[in-house]
Amino acid sequence: MEAQSSSGLLLSRKRRREGSNGETEEGERLGKIPRCTVGLKHPAPFADELEPADGPYVRVSMEEAKKGTPPDRPVRVYADGIFDVFHSGHARALMQAKCLFPNTHLIVGVCSDDLTHKYKGFTVMNEDERYDAIRHCRYVDEVVRNAPWTLSPEFLIRHRIDFVAHDDIPYSSAGSDDVYKHIKEAGMFAPTQRTEGISTSDIITRIVRDYDVYVRRNLQRGYTAKELNVSFINEKKYHLQERVDKVKRKVRDVEEKSKEFVQKVEEKSIDLIQKWEEKSREFIGNFLQMFGPEGALKHMLKEGKGRMLQAISPRQSPNSSPTREERSPSPTFRLPFFTKTSPPPSPP
């Protein structure tokens, strides 16, 4: 079950691979996996610290290993390497070795400093650091310190190894075209795939390429020039470069802030212009509605002119006036001093 779930995780991981046309493709992520706690609480033990195994050593065939073995008899798979600057490429290789069979006990051999410096070159991490890094990889069940460069039959029998896992690219070293040639001929070789785009050499190349950047970084973090093996002149040069970069960063920040300010002003000005255009259209519309050719003011003037003309002009007489006889007698009005009165009668 653990091997199957691990293989599912392997397929679900996003990794670069070579396509059929030679171009690099990105593997698609599969569906999400259920939540579970599968982490281990203790590092893997060293082989020389374990109790010796009981019983005779009988190898498991490839067919038996693929079908599955009893829980008390896991398939013992061995993978070796330098594992300097332990990275995801190493972890993926060990994960593939762990997932080769349903029931796998993964043994990892790590070469010592003397052997590595002799056949491969100087390492960044010493052997104790490399041993400890492998111990804390979740896929490792057992660690062999001071592993041999070439696997002998005695070593395979002593550690009861069934299969050896490694990528199938011929590994020429120590005067041999392929140090795993005899393992392949014996039918004990189980191939794994390399992870493209990452290796210890690639990481060291990045550091060497950006050497000045990392020296300045460590100087900022408190390391001395003596610890970094930097001369006095170079130390002053790196400090001067750091100050120049700080000024450049400040200038860049000011430029970005000024750009943001200008952008905000432009946005606000565009909003103001749009609002002004809307208000101006509204004002022009109201003006035309009031003072235009057919505006409200013209109607008001027409109505006022009509009323004034009606008030000034005399009233027209009716077309048919009544006859004299039909007219009502007008009352006579006489002044008192023009009225003739008879004298009062004289007394007899």
XYZ file of C-alpha atoms in Angstrom:
348
model
C 0.000 0.000 0.000
C 2.791 2.410 0.862
C 4.580 1.673 -2.408
C 1.400 2.152 -4.424
C 0.597 5.477 -2.772
C 4.189 6.598 -3.261
C 4.017 5.684 -6.948
C 0.818 7.714 -7.219
C 2.615 10.665 -5.688
C 5.451 10.137 -8.144
C 3.094 10.403 -11.092
C 1.306 13.398 -9.602
C 4.478 15.413 -9.190
C 5.200 18.019 -11.820
C 8.512 17.267 -13.479
C 10.227 17.925 -16.738
C 10.680 15.060 -19.153
C 11.831 14.617 -22.724
C 8.999 14.357 -25.243
C 8.986 12.216 -28.357
C 9.964 15.206 -30.467
C 12.916 16.066 -28.240
C 11.237 19.062 -26.586
C 10.789 19.310 -22.852
C 7.244 18.869 -21.658
C 5.565 19.520 -18.346
C 3.888 16.540 -16.675
C 0.285 17.164 -15.727
C -0.760 17.068 -12.103
C -3.296 14.377 -11.328
C -6.152 14.607 -8.865
C -5.588 15.554 -5.260
C -4.784 12.854 -2.705
C -6.580 12.412 0.619
C -5.069 13.929 3.719
C -2.986 11.537 5.801
C -0.005 11.610 8.149
C 2.740 9.503 6.593
C 5.826 11.242 7.932
C 8.329 9.291 9.980
C 9.437 10.353 13.426
C 12.963 8.911 13.446
C 15.853 8.957 10.979
C 16.936 5.793 9.213
C 19.497 3.704 11.149
C 23.024 2.959 10.006
C 23.679 -0.568 8.798
C 26.576 -1.111 11.193
C 24.321 -0.292 14.137
C 21.689 -2.955 13.340
C 21.575 -6.455 14.700
C 22.757 -9.142 12.285
C 20.021 -10.897 10.319
C 19.148 -14.515 11.039
C 18.842 -17.274 8.500
C 20.513 -17.892 5.164
C 20.552 -15.301 2.415
C 18.299 -16.296 -0.507
C 17.769 -13.770 -3.290
C 14.323 -12.901 -4.599
C 13.734 -13.086 -8.336
C 12.303 -10.208 -10.338
C 9.009 -12.040 -10.876
C 8.595 -12.759 -7.171
C 9.474 -9.176 -6.255
C 6.909 -7.742 -8.676
C 4.167 -10.057 -7.446
C 4.836 -9.078 -3.860
C 6.633 -10.715 -0.978
C 5.459 -11.488 2.556
C 5.621 -8.630 5.058
C 8.471 -10.282 6.947
C 10.511 -10.671 3.745
C 10.705 -7.313 1.931
C 12.681 -6.945 -1.279
C 16.026 -5.418 -0.293
C 16.964 -2.754 -2.851
C 20.330 -1.003 -2.732
C 21.062 2.493 -4.142
C 24.393 4.243 -3.771
C 25.804 7.674 -4.530
C 27.689 10.703 -3.268
C 24.572 12.778 -2.455
C 26.515 16.023 -2.149
C 24.282 19.077 -1.625
C 21.260 16.785 -1.282
C 18.490 18.037 -3.601
C 15.186 16.970 -5.118
C 16.884 14.973 -7.875
C 18.433 12.716 -5.230
C 15.119 12.417 -3.386
C 13.271 11.483 -6.589
C 15.809 8.768 -7.412
C 15.410 7.267 -3.930
C 11.632 7.512 -4.188
C 11.721 5.563 -7.462
C 13.925 2.918 -5.858
C 11.503 2.655 -2.934
C 8.548 2.237 -5.285
C 10.081 -0.449 -7.504
C 8.193 -3.255 -5.734
C 5.139 -3.462 -3.478
C 7.230 -4.422 -0.435
C 10.641 -2.736 -0.532
C 13.363 -2.193 2.050
C 15.605 0.560 0.679
C 19.296 0.512 1.605
C 21.331 3.574 0.591
C 25.102 3.539 0.435
C 27.038 6.804 0.775
C 30.709 6.957 -0.232
C 33.299 8.480 2.103
C 35.261 11.656 1.487
C 38.500 9.853 0.666
C 36.888 7.656 -1.955
C 34.871 10.501 -3.460
C 37.818 12.900 -3.670
C 39.857 10.181 -5.294
C 37.426 9.151 -8.042
C 35.066 12.114 -8.494
C 36.392 15.296 -6.944
C 36.042 17.630 -4.013
C 32.656 17.845 -2.296
C 30.825 20.761 -0.711
C 29.535 18.698 2.233
C 31.705 16.355 4.231
C 30.839 12.696 4.683
C 29.115 13.122 8.064
C 26.835 15.826 6.648
C 26.018 13.630 3.660
C 25.298 10.608 5.881
C 22.958 12.679 8.020
C 21.157 14.149 5.003
C 20.385 10.664 3.661
C 19.231 9.444 7.068
C 16.511 12.074 7.103
C 15.097 11.238 3.668
C 11.658 9.702 4.164
C 12.187 6.901 1.612
C 15.363 5.473 3.210
C 15.182 2.466 5.555
C 18.889 1.863 6.122
C 22.153 3.759 5.462
C 25.522 2.202 4.683
C 28.438 4.448 5.591
C 31.708 4.313 3.668
C 30.057 2.481 0.783
C 32.373 0.885 -1.820
C 32.829 2.464 -5.254
C 32.343 -0.891 -6.996
C 29.963 -3.498 -5.556
C 31.580 -6.809 -4.837
C 29.730 -10.143 -4.359
C 30.832 -10.184 -0.726
C 29.252 -6.772 -0.125
C 25.984 -7.889 -1.759
C 25.834 -11.018 0.388
C 26.770 -9.201 3.626
C 23.934 -6.719 3.205
C 21.544 -9.327 1.728
C 20.847 -7.207 -1.356
C 18.317 -8.418 -3.928
C 18.520 -5.592 -6.491
C 20.612 -2.502 -7.192
C 18.782 0.644 -8.317
C 20.444 3.319 -10.453
C 19.802 5.158 -13.707
C 20.682 2.982 -16.692
C 23.189 5.427 -18.211
C 26.628 3.720 -18.181
C 28.670 5.121 -15.283
C 32.325 5.104 -16.298
C 34.733 5.463 -13.388
C 37.675 3.765 -11.689
C 38.999 2.413 -14.975
C 35.687 0.811 -15.970
C 33.280 1.751 -18.745
C 30.360 0.925 -16.480
C 30.749 0.136 -12.777
C 27.304 -1.542 -12.795
C 28.060 -3.827 -15.746
C 28.440 -6.996 -13.653
C 25.245 -6.133 -11.738
C 23.316 -5.851 -15.003
C 24.737 -9.139 -16.251
C 23.661 -10.868 -13.025
C 20.057 -9.649 -13.482
C 20.138 -7.602 -10.280
C 19.889 -4.156 -11.864
C 16.661 -2.110 -11.511
C 16.795 1.107 -13.583
C 15.490 4.479 -12.404
C 15.091 7.800 -14.220
C 17.177 10.917 -13.725
C 15.439 14.215 -12.963
C 16.281 16.659 -15.715
C 17.296 20.210 -14.889
C 18.847 19.676 -11.476
C 22.080 18.128 -10.216
C 24.854 18.909 -7.770
C 27.030 20.170 -10.615
C 24.249 22.511 -11.770
C 23.869 23.976 -8.281
C 27.622 24.514 -7.939
C 27.660 26.121 -11.399
C 25.007 28.613 -10.302
C 27.046 29.537 -7.225
C 30.260 29.946 -9.222
C 28.485 31.960 -11.911
C 26.993 34.382 -9.360
C 30.001 34.305 -7.036
C 30.007 38.076 -6.379
C 26.319 38.072 -5.489
C 26.718 35.329 -2.898
C 29.886 36.868 -1.427
C 28.083 40.171 -0.934
C 25.101 38.299 0.505
C 27.251 36.552 3.121
C 29.137 39.744 3.953
C 25.802 41.363 4.718
C 24.872 38.428 6.928
C 27.921 38.952 9.138
C 30.553 36.660 7.652
C 34.056 38.089 7.641
C 36.249 38.455 4.586
C 38.653 35.924 6.100
C 35.911 33.311 6.418
C 34.934 33.891 2.783
C 38.561 33.906 1.620
C 38.130 37.420 0.200
C 40.976 39.938 0.028
C 40.827 43.356 1.665
C 40.482 45.174 -1.669
C 37.674 42.894 -2.846
C 35.904 43.343 0.462
C 35.897 47.119 0.023
C 34.809 46.693 -3.582
C 31.845 44.521 -2.550
C 30.823 47.013 0.146
C 30.982 49.841 -2.407
C 28.906 47.809 -4.862
C 26.348 47.176 -2.161
C 26.045 50.900 -1.439
C 25.679 51.662 -5.149
C 22.990 49.013 -5.425
C 21.156 50.509 -2.468
C 21.157 53.915 -4.188
C 19.922 52.286 -7.384
C 17.144 50.536 -5.491
C 16.095 53.812 -3.877
C 16.066 55.555 -7.250
C 14.078 52.674 -8.691
C 11.598 52.870 -5.829
C 11.211 56.613 -6.336
C 10.661 56.085 -10.053
C 8.041 53.423 -9.402
C 6.263 55.610 -6.859
C 6.371 58.591 -9.232
C 4.964 56.409 -12.002
C 2.190 55.286 -9.696
C 1.499 58.918 -8.735
C 1.411 60.025 -12.374
C -0.859 57.134 -13.203
C -3.219 58.043 -10.379
C -3.216 61.704 -11.501
C -3.966 60.624 -15.059
C -6.815 58.442 -13.875
C -8.232 61.273 -11.757
C -7.813 63.770 -14.596
C -9.631 61.416 -16.948
C -12.436 61.122 -14.408
C -12.569 64.911 -14.020
C -12.647 65.423 -17.794
C -15.429 62.904 -18.155
C -17.420 64.570 -15.379
C -16.768 68.003 -16.910
C -17.964 66.771 -20.301
C -21.112 65.356 -18.728
C -21.791 68.609 -16.863
C -21.070 70.700 -19.958
C -23.476 68.620 -22.033
C -26.086 69.018 -19.330
C -25.491 72.784 -19.167
C -25.680 73.177 -22.961
C -28.858 71.117 -23.051
C -30.460 73.246 -20.349
C -29.331 76.445 -22.120
C -30.817 75.342 -25.444
C -33.972 74.247 -23.728
C -34.306 77.738 -22.249
C -32.874 80.048 -24.936
C -33.015 77.958 -28.102
C -35.259 78.589 -31.128
C -38.030 76.581 -29.587
C -37.011 77.225 -26.030
C -39.146 78.060 -23.063
C -38.089 81.748 -23.118
C -39.520 82.291 -26.599
C -42.851 80.829 -25.552
C -42.851 83.047 -22.485
C -42.158 86.178 -24.607
C -44.886 85.272 -27.050
C -47.387 84.833 -24.266
C -46.345 88.152 -22.641
C -46.534 90.041 -25.963
C -49.989 88.687 -26.615
C -51.202 89.753 -23.248
C -49.765 93.288 -23.656
C -51.371 93.736 -27.086
C -54.667 92.519 -25.756
C -54.473 95.009 -22.889
C -53.498 98.004 -25.097
C -55.884 97.575 -28.088
C -59.616 98.998 -27.721
C -62.480 96.688 -27.569
C -64.273 96.155 -30.870
C -68.043 97.160 -31.024
C -70.494 94.436 -31.789
C -71.514 94.008 -35.432
C -75.329 94.694 -34.949
C -76.329 97.598 -32.656
C -79.930 97.850 -31.352
C -82.365 100.443 -32.932
C -83.401 103.672 -31.281
C -86.745 102.322 -30.348
C -85.186 99.218 -28.947
C -82.807 101.229 -26.832
C -83.792 101.720 -23.281
C -84.557 105.300 -22.389
C -81.629 106.911 -20.796
C -82.355 108.641 -17.579
C -82.273 112.456 -17.750
C -80.158 114.262 -15.390
C -80.636 117.927 -14.779
C -78.723 120.270 -12.622
C -80.706 121.864 -9.881
C -79.947 125.411 -10.961
C -81.141 124.758 -14.505
C -84.467 123.354 -13.431
C -87.507 125.603 -13.978
C -89.747 125.629 -10.984
C -93.162 127.395 -10.635
C -93.354 130.180 -8.049
C -95.205 129.395 -4.935
C -98.820 130.666 -4.871
C -99.319 134.011 -3.286
C -101.605 134.151 -0.384
C -104.971 135.522 -1.018
